[in-house]
mmCIF file of the C-alpha atoms, coordinates in Angstrom:
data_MODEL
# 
_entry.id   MODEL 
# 
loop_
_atom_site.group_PDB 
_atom_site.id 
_atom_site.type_symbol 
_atom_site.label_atom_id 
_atom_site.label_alt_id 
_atom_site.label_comp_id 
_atom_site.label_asym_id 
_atom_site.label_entity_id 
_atom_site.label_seq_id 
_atom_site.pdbx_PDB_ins_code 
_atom_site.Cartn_x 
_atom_site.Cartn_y 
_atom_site.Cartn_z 
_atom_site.occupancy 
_atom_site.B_iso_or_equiv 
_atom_site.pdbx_formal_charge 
_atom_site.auth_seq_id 
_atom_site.auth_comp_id 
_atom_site.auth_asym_id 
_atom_site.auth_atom_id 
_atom_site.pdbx_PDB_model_num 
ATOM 1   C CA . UNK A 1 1   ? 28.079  15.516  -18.614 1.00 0.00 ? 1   UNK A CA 1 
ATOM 2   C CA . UNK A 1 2   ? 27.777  17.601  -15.774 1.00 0.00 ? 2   UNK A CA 1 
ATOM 3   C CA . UNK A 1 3   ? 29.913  19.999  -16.541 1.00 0.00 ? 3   UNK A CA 1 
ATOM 4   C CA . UNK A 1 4   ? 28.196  20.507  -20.048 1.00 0.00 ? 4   UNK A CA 1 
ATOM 5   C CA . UNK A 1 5   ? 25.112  20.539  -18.227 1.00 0.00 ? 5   UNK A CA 1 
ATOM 6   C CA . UNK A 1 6   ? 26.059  23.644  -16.027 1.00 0.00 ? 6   UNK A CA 1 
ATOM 7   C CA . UNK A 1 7   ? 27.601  25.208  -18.572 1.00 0.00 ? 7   UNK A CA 1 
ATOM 8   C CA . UNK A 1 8   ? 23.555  25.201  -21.143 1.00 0.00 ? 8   UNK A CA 1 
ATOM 9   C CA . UNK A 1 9   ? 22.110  25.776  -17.559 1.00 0.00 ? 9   UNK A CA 1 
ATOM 10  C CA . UNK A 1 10  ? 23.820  29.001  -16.314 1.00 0.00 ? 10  UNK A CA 1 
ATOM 11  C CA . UNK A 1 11  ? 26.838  29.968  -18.729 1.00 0.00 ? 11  UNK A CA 1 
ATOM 12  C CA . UNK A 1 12  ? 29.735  28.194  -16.547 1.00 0.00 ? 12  UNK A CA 1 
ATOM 13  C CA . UNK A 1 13  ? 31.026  24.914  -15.588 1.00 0.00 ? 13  UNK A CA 1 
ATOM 14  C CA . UNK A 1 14  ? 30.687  25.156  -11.564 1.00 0.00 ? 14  UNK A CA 1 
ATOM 15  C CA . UNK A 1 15  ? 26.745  24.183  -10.793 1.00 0.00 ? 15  UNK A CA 1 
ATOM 16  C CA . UNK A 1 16  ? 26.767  20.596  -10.648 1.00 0.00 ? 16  UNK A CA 1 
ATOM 17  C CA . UNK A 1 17  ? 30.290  20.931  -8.961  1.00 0.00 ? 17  UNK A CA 1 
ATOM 18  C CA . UNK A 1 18  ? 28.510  22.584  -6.694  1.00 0.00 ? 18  UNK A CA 1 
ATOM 19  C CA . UNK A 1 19  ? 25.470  20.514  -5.704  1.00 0.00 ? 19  UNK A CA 1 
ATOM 20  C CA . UNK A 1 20  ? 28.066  17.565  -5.717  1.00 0.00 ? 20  UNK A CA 1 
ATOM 21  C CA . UNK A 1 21  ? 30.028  18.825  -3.068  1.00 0.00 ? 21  UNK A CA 1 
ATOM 22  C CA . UNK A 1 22  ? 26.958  19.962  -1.013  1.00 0.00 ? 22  UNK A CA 1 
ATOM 23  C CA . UNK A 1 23  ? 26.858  23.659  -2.061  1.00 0.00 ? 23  UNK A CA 1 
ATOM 24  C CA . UNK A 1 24  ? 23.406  24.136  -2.624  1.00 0.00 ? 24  UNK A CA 1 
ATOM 25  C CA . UNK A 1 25  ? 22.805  26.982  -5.898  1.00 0.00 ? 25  UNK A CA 1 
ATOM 26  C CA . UNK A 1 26  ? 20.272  29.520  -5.279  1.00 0.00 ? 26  UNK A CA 1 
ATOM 27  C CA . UNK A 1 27  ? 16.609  28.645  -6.424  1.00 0.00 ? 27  UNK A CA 1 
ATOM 28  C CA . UNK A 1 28  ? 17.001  30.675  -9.994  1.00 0.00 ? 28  UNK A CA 1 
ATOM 29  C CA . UNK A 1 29  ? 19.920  28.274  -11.162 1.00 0.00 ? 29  UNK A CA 1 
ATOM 30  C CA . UNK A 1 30  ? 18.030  24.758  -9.994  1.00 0.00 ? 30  UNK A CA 1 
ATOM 31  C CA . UNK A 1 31  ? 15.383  26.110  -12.111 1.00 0.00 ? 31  UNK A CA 1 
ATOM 32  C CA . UNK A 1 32  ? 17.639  26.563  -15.035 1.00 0.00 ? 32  UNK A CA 1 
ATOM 33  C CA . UNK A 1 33  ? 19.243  23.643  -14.299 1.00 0.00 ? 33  UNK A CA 1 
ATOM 34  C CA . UNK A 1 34  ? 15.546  21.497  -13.850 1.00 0.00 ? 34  UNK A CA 1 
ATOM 35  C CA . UNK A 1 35  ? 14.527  23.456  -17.259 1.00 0.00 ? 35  UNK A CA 1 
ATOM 36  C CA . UNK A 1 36  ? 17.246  22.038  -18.839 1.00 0.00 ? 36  UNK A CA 1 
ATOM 37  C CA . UNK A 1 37  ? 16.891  18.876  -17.827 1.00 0.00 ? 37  UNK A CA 1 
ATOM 38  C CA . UNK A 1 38  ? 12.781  18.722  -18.141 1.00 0.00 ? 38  UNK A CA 1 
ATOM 39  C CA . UNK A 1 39  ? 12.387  17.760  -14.410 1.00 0.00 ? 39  UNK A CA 1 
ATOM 40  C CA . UNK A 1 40  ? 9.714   20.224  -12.769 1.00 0.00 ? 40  UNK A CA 1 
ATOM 41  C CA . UNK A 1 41  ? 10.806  22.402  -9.681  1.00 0.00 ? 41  UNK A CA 1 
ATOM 42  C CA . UNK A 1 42  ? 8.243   22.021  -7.122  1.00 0.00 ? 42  UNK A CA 1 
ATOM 43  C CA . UNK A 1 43  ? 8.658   23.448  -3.933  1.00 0.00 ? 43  UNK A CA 1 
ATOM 44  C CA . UNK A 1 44  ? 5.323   22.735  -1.360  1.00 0.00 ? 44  UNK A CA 1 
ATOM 45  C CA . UNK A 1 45  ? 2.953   20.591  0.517   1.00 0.00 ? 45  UNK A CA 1 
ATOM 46  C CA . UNK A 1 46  ? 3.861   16.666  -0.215  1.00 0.00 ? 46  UNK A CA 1 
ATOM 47  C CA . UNK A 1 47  ? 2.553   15.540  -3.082  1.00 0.00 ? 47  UNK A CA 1 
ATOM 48  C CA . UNK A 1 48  ? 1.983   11.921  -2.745  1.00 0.00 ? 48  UNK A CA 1 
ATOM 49  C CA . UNK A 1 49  ? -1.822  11.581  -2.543  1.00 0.00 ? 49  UNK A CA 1 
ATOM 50  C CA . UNK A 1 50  ? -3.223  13.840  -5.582  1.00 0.00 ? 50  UNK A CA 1 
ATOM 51  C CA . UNK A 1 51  ? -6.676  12.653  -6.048  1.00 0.00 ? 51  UNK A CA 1 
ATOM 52  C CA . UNK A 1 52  ? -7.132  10.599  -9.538  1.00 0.00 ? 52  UNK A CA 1 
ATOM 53  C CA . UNK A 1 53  ? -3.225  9.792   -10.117 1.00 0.00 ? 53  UNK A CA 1 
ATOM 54  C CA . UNK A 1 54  ? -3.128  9.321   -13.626 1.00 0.00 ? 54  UNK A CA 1 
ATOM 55  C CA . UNK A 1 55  ? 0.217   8.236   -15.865 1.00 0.00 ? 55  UNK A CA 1 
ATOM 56  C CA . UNK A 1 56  ? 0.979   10.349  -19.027 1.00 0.00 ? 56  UNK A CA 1 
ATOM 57  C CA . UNK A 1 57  ? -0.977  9.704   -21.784 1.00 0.00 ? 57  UNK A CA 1 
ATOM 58  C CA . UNK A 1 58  ? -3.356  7.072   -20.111 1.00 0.00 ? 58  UNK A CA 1 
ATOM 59  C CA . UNK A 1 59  ? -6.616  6.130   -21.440 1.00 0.00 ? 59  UNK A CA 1 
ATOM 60  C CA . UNK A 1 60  ? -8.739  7.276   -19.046 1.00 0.00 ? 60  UNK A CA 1 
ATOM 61  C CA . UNK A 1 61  ? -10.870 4.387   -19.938 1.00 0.00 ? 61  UNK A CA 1 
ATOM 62  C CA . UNK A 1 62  ? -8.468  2.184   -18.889 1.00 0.00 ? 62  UNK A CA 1 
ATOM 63  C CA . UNK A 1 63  ? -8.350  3.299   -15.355 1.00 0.00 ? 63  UNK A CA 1 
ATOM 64  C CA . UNK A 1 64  ? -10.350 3.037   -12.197 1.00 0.00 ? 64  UNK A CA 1 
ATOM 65  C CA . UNK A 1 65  ? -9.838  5.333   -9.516  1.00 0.00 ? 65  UNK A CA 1 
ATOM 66  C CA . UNK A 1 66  ? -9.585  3.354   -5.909  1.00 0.00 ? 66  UNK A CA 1 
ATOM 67  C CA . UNK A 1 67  ? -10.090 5.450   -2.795  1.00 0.00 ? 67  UNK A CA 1 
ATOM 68  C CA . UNK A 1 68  ? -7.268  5.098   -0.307  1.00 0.00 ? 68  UNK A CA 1 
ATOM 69  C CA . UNK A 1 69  ? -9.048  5.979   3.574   1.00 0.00 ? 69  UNK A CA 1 
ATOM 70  C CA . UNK A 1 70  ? -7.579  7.947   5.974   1.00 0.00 ? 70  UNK A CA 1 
ATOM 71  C CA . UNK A 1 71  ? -7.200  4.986   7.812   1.00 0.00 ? 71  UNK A CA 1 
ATOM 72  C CA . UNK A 1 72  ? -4.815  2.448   9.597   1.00 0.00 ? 72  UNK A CA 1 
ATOM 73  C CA . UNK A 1 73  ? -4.585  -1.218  9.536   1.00 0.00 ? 73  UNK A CA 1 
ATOM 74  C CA . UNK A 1 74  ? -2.521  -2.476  12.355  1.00 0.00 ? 74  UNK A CA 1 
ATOM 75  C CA . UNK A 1 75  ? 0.089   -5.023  11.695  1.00 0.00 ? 75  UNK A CA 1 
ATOM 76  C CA . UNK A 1 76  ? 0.007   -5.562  15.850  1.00 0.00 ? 76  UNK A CA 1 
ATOM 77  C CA . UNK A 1 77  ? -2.675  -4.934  18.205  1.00 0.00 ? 77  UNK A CA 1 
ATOM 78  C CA . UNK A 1 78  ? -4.942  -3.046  16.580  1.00 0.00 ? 78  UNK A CA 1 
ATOM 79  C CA . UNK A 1 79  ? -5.294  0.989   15.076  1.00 0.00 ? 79  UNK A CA 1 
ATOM 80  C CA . UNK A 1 80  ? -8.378  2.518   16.554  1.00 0.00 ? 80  UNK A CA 1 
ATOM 81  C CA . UNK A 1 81  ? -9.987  4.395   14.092  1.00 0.00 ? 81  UNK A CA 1 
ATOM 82  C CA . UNK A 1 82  ? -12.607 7.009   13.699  1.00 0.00 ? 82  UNK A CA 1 
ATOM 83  C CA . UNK A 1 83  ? -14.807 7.978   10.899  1.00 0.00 ? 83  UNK A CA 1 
ATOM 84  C CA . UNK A 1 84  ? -12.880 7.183   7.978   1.00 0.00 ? 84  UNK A CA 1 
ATOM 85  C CA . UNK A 1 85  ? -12.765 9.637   5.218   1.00 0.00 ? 85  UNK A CA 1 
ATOM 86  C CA . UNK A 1 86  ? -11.197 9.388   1.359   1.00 0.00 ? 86  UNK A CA 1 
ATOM 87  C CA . UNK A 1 87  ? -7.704  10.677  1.352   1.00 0.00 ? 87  UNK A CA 1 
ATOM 88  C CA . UNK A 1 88  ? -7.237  10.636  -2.282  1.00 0.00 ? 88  UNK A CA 1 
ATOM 89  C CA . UNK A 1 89  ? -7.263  7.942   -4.949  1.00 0.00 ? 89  UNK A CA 1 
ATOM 90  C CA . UNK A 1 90  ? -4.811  5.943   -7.156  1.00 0.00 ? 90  UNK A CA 1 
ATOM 91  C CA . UNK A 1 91  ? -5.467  4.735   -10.354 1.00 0.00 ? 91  UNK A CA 1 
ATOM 92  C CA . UNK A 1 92  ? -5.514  0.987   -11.351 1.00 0.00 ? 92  UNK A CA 1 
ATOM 93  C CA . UNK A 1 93  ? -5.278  -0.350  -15.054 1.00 0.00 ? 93  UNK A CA 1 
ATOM 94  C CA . UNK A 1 94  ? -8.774  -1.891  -15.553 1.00 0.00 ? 94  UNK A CA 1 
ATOM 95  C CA . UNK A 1 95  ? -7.017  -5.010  -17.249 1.00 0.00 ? 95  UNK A CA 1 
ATOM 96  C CA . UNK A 1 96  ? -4.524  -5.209  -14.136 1.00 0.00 ? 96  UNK A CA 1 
ATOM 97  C CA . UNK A 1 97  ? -7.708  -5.408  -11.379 1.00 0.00 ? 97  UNK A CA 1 
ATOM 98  C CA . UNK A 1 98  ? -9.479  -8.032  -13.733 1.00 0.00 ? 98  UNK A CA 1 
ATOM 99  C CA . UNK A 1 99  ? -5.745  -10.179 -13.939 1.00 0.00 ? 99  UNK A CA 1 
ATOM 100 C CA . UNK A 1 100 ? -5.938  -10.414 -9.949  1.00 0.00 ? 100 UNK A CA 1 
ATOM 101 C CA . UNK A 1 101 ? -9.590  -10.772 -10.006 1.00 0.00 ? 101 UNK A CA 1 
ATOM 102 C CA . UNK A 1 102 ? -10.555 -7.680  -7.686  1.00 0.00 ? 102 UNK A CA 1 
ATOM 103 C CA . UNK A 1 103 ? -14.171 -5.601  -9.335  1.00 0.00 ? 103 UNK A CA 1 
ATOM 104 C CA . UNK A 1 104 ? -13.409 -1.670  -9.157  1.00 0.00 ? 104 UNK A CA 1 
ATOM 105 C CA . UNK A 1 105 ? -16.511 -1.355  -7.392  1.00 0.00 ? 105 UNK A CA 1 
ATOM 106 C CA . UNK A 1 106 ? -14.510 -3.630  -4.183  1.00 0.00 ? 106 UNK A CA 1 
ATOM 107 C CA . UNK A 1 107 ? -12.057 -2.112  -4.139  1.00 0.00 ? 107 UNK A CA 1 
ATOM 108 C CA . UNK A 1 108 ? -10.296 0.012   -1.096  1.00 0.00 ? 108 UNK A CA 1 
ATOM 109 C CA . UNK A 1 109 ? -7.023  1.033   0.033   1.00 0.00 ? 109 UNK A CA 1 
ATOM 110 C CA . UNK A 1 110 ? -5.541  1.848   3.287   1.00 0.00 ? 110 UNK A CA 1 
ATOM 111 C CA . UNK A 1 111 ? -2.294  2.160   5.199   1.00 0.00 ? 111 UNK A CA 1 
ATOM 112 C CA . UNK A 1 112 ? -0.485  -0.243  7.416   1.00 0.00 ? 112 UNK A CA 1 
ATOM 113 C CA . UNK A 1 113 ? 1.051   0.473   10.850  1.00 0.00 ? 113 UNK A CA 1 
ATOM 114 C CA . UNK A 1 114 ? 2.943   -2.005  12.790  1.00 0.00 ? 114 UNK A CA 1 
ATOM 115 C CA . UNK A 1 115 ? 5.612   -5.050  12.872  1.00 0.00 ? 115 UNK A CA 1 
ATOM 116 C CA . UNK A 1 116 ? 3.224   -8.256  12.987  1.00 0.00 ? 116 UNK A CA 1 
ATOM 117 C CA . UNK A 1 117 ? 3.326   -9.086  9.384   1.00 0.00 ? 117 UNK A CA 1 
ATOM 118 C CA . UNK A 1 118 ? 7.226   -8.564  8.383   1.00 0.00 ? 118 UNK A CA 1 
ATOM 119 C CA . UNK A 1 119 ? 8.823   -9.556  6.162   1.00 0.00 ? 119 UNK A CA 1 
ATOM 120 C CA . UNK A 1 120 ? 5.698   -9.360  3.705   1.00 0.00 ? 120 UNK A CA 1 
ATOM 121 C CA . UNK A 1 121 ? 4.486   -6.212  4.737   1.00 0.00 ? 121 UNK A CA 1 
ATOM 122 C CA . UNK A 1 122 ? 5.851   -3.026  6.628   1.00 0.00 ? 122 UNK A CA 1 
ATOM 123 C CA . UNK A 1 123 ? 4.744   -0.601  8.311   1.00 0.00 ? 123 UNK A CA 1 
ATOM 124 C CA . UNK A 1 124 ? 3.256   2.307   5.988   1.00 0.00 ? 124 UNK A CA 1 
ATOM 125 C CA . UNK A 1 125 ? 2.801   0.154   3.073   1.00 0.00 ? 125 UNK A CA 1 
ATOM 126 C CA . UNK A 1 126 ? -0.488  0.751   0.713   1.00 0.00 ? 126 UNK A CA 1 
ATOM 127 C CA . UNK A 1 127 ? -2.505  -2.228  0.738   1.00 0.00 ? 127 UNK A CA 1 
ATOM 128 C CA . UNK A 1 128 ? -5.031  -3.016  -1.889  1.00 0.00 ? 128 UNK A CA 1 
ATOM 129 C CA . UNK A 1 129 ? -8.622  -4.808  -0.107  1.00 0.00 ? 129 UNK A CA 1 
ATOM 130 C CA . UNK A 1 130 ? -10.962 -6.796  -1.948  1.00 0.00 ? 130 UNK A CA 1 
ATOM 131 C CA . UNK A 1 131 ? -14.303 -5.757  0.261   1.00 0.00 ? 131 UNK A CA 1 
ATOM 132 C CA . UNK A 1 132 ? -16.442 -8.300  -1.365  1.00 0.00 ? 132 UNK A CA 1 
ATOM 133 C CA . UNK A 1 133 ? -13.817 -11.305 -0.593  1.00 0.00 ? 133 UNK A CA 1 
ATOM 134 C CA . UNK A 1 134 ? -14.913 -11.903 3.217   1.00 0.00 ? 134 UNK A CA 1 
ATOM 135 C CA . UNK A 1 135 ? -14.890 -16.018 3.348   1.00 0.00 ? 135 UNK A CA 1 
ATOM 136 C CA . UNK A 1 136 ? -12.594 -17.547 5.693   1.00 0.00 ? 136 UNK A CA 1 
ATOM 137 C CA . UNK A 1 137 ? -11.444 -20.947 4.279   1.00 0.00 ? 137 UNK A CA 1 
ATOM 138 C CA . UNK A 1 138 ? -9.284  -23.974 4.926   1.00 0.00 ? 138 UNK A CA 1 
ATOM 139 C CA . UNK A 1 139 ? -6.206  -24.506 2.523   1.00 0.00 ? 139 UNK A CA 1 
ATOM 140 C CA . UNK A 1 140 ? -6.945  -27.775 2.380   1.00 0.00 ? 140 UNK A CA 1 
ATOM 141 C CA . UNK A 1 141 ? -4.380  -30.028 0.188   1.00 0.00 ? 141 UNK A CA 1 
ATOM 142 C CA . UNK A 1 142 ? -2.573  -26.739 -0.741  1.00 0.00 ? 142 UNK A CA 1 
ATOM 143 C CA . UNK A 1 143 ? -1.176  -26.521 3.079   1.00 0.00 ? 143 UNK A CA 1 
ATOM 144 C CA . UNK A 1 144 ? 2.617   -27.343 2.645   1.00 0.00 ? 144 UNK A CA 1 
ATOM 145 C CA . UNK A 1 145 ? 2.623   -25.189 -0.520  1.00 0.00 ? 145 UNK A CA 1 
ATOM 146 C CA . UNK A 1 146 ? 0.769   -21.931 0.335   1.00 0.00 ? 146 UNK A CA 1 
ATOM 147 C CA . UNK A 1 147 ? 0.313   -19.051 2.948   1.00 0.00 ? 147 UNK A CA 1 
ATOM 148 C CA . UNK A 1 148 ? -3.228  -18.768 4.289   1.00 0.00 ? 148 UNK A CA 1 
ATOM 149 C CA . UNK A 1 149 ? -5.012  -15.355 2.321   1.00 0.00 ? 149 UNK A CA 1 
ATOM 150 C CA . UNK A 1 150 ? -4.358  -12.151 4.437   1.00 0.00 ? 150 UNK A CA 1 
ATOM 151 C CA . UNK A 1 151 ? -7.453  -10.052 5.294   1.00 0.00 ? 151 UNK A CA 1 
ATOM 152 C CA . UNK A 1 152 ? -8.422  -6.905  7.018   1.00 0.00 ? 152 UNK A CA 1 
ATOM 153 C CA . UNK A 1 153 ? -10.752 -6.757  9.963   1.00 0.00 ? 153 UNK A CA 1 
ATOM 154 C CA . UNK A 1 154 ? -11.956 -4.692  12.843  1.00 0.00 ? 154 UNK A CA 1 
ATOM 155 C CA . UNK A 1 155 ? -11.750 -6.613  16.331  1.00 0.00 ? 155 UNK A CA 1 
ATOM 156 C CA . UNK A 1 156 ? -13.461 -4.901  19.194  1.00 0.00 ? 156 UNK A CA 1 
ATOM 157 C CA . UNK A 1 157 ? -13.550 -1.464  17.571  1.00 0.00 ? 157 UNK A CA 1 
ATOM 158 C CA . UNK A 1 158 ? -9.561  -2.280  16.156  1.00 0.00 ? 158 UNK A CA 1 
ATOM 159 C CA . UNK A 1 159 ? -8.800  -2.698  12.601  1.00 0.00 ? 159 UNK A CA 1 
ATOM 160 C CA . UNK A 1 160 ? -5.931  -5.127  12.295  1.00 0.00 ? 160 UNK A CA 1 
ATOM 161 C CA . UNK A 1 161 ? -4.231  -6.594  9.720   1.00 0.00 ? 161 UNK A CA 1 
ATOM 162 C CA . UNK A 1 162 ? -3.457  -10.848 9.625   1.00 0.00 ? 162 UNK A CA 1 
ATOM 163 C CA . UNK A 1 163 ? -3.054  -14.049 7.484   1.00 0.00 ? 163 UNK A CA 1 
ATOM 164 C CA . UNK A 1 164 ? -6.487  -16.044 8.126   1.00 0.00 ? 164 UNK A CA 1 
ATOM 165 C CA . UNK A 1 165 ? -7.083  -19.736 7.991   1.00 0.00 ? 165 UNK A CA 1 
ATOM 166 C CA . UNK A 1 166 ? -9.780  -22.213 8.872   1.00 0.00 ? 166 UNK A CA 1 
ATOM 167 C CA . UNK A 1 167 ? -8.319  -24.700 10.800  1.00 0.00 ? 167 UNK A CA 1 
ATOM 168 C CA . UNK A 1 168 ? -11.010 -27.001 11.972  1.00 0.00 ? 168 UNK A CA 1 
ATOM 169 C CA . UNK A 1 169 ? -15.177 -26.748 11.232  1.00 0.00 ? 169 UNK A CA 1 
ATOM 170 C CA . UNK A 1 170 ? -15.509 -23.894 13.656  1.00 0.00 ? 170 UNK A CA 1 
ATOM 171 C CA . UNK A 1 171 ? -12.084 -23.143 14.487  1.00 0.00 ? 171 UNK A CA 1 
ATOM 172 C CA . UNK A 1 172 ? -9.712  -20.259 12.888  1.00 0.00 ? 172 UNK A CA 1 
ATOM 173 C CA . UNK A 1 173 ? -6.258  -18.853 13.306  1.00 0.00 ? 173 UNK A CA 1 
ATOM 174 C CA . UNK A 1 174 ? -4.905  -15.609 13.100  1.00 0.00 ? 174 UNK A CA 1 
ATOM 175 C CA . UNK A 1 175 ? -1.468  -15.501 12.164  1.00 0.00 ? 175 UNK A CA 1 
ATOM 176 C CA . UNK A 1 176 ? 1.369   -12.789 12.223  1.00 0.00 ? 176 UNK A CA 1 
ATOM 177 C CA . UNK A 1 177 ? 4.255   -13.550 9.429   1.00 0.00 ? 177 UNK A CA 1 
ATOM 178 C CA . UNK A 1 178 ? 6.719   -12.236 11.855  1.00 0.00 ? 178 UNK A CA 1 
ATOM 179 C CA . UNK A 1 179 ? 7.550   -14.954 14.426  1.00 0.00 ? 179 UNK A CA 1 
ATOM 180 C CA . UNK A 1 180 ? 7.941   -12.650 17.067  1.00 0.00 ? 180 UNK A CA 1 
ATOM 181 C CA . UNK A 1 181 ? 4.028   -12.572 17.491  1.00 0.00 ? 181 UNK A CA 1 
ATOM 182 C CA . UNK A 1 182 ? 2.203   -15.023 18.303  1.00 0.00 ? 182 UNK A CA 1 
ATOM 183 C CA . UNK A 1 183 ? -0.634  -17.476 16.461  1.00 0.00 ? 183 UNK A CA 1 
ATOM 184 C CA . UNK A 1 184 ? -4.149  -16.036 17.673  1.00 0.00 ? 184 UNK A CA 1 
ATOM 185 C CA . UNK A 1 185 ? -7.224  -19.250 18.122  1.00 0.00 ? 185 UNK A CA 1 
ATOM 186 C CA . UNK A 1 186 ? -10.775 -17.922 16.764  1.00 0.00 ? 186 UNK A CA 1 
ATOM 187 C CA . UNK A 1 187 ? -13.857 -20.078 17.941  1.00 0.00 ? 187 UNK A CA 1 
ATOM 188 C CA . UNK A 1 188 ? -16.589 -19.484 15.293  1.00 0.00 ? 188 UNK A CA 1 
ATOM 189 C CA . UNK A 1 189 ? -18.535 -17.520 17.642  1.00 0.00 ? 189 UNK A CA 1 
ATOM 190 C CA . UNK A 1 190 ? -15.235 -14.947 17.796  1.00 0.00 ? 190 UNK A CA 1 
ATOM 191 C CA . UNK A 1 191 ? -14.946 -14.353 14.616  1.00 0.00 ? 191 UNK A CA 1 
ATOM 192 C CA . UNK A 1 192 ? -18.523 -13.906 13.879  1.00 0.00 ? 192 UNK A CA 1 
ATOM 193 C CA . UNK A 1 193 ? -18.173 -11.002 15.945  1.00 0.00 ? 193 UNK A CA 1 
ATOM 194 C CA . UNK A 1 194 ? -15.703 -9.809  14.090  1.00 0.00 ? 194 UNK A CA 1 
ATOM 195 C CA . UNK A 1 195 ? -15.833 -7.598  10.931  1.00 0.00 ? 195 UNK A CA 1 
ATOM 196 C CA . UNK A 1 196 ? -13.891 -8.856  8.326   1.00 0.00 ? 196 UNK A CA 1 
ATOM 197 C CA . UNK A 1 197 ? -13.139 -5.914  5.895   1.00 0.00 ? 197 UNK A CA 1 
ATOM 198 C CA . UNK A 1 198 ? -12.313 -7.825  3.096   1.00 0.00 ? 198 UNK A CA 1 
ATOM 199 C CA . UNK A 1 199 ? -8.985  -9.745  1.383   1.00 0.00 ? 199 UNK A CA 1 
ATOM 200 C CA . UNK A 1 200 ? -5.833  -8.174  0.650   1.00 0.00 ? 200 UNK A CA 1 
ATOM 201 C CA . UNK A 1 201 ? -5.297  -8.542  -2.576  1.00 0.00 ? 201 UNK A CA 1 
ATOM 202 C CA . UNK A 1 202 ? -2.155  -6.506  -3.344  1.00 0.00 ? 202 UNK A CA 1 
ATOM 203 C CA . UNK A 1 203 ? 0.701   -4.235  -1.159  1.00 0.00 ? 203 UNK A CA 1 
ATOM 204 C CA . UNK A 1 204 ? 3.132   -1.719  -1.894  1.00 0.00 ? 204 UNK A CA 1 
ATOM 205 C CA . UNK A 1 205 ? 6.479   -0.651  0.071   1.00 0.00 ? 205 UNK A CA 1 
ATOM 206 C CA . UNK A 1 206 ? 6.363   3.033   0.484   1.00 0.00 ? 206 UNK A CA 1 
ATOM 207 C CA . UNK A 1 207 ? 8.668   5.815   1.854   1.00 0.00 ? 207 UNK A CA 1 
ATOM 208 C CA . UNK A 1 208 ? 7.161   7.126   4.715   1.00 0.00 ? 208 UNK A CA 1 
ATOM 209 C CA . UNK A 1 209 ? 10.372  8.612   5.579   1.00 0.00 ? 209 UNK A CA 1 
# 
């Protein structure tokens, strides 16, 4: 309890009373109480990108290390970015990156900025690119019962963020999951000139707050 907890902590009864009511304990007791409870006291810089992530105990083996760039993918109009550099890695089970058919050696992260593809993904989420995945296709029979594949690009010096479909022999559309944005029409020639990054293969919701 937390009474118990205060009392191994610090010798009385009144430190998580405390913190529960908003008194916040000088720095010596959260340590005693953090000791206690075998939670580490850290008090800095954020922490979030620490290059080569790795869970306790993990077989190094296991793991590949994928390099998240200091770049933005724009859910929207486009992010203009500049030279991109490595902002830190995260580490992906080997098995896991096999399962969803992505090669270590293809794999790059990034951040996403913008409203264009809510629900699905939000603004600040980690996306997961497949660089060597950069075929546009047509869904075919599987139309009524699947999304076209979402990609990254760059667009006239604007890395964006869209579902991607074939429509017609030389014909594509670019399409926002939130209905609030418009379908965008590709002739072949337009999206030759445009760089597709790769396939997003995977997303996570973060706290950017």
């Amino acid at each position: 309890s937390g009474r118990q907890a205060s009392i191994a902590a610090i010798g009385n009864d009144g430190l998580v009373r405390d913190i529960k009511a908003g008194r916040l304990p000088g720095i010596d007791r959260l340590e005693a109480l953090f000791n206690l409870l075998d939670i580490e006291l850290y008090i800095g810089p954020r922490r979030e990108m620490v290059d080569a992530i790795q869970p306790p105990d993990a077989d190094l083996s296991e793991l590949a290390n994928i390099p998240l760039y200091n770049a933005d993918l724009a859910a929207g109009g486009g992010a203009t970015n500049g030279e991109e550099e490595i902002a830190g890695y995260l580490a992906f089970r080997r098995d896991w990156l096999r399962k969803v058919g992505v090669a270590p050696s293809s794999a790059v992260m990034a951040r996403v900025e913008g409203e264009s593809m809510l629900p699905t993904i939000w603004s600040g989420d980690m996306v997961l690119i497949d660089t060597s995945k950069i075929e546009i296709h047509s869904r075919g029979r599987a139309r009524k019962t699947s999304k076209p594949h979402v990609y990254a690009f760059v667009e006239d010096g604007s890395a964006r963020v869209k579902r991607i479909e074939r429509v017609e022999t030389d014909f594509y559309a670019v399409i926002s999951d939130n209905p609030e944005f418009p379908i965008e029409f590709k002739s072949q020639k337009a999206l030759d000139d445009m760089h597709i990054i790769g396939r997003v293969m995977w997303w996570a919701h973060t706290d950017q707050g």
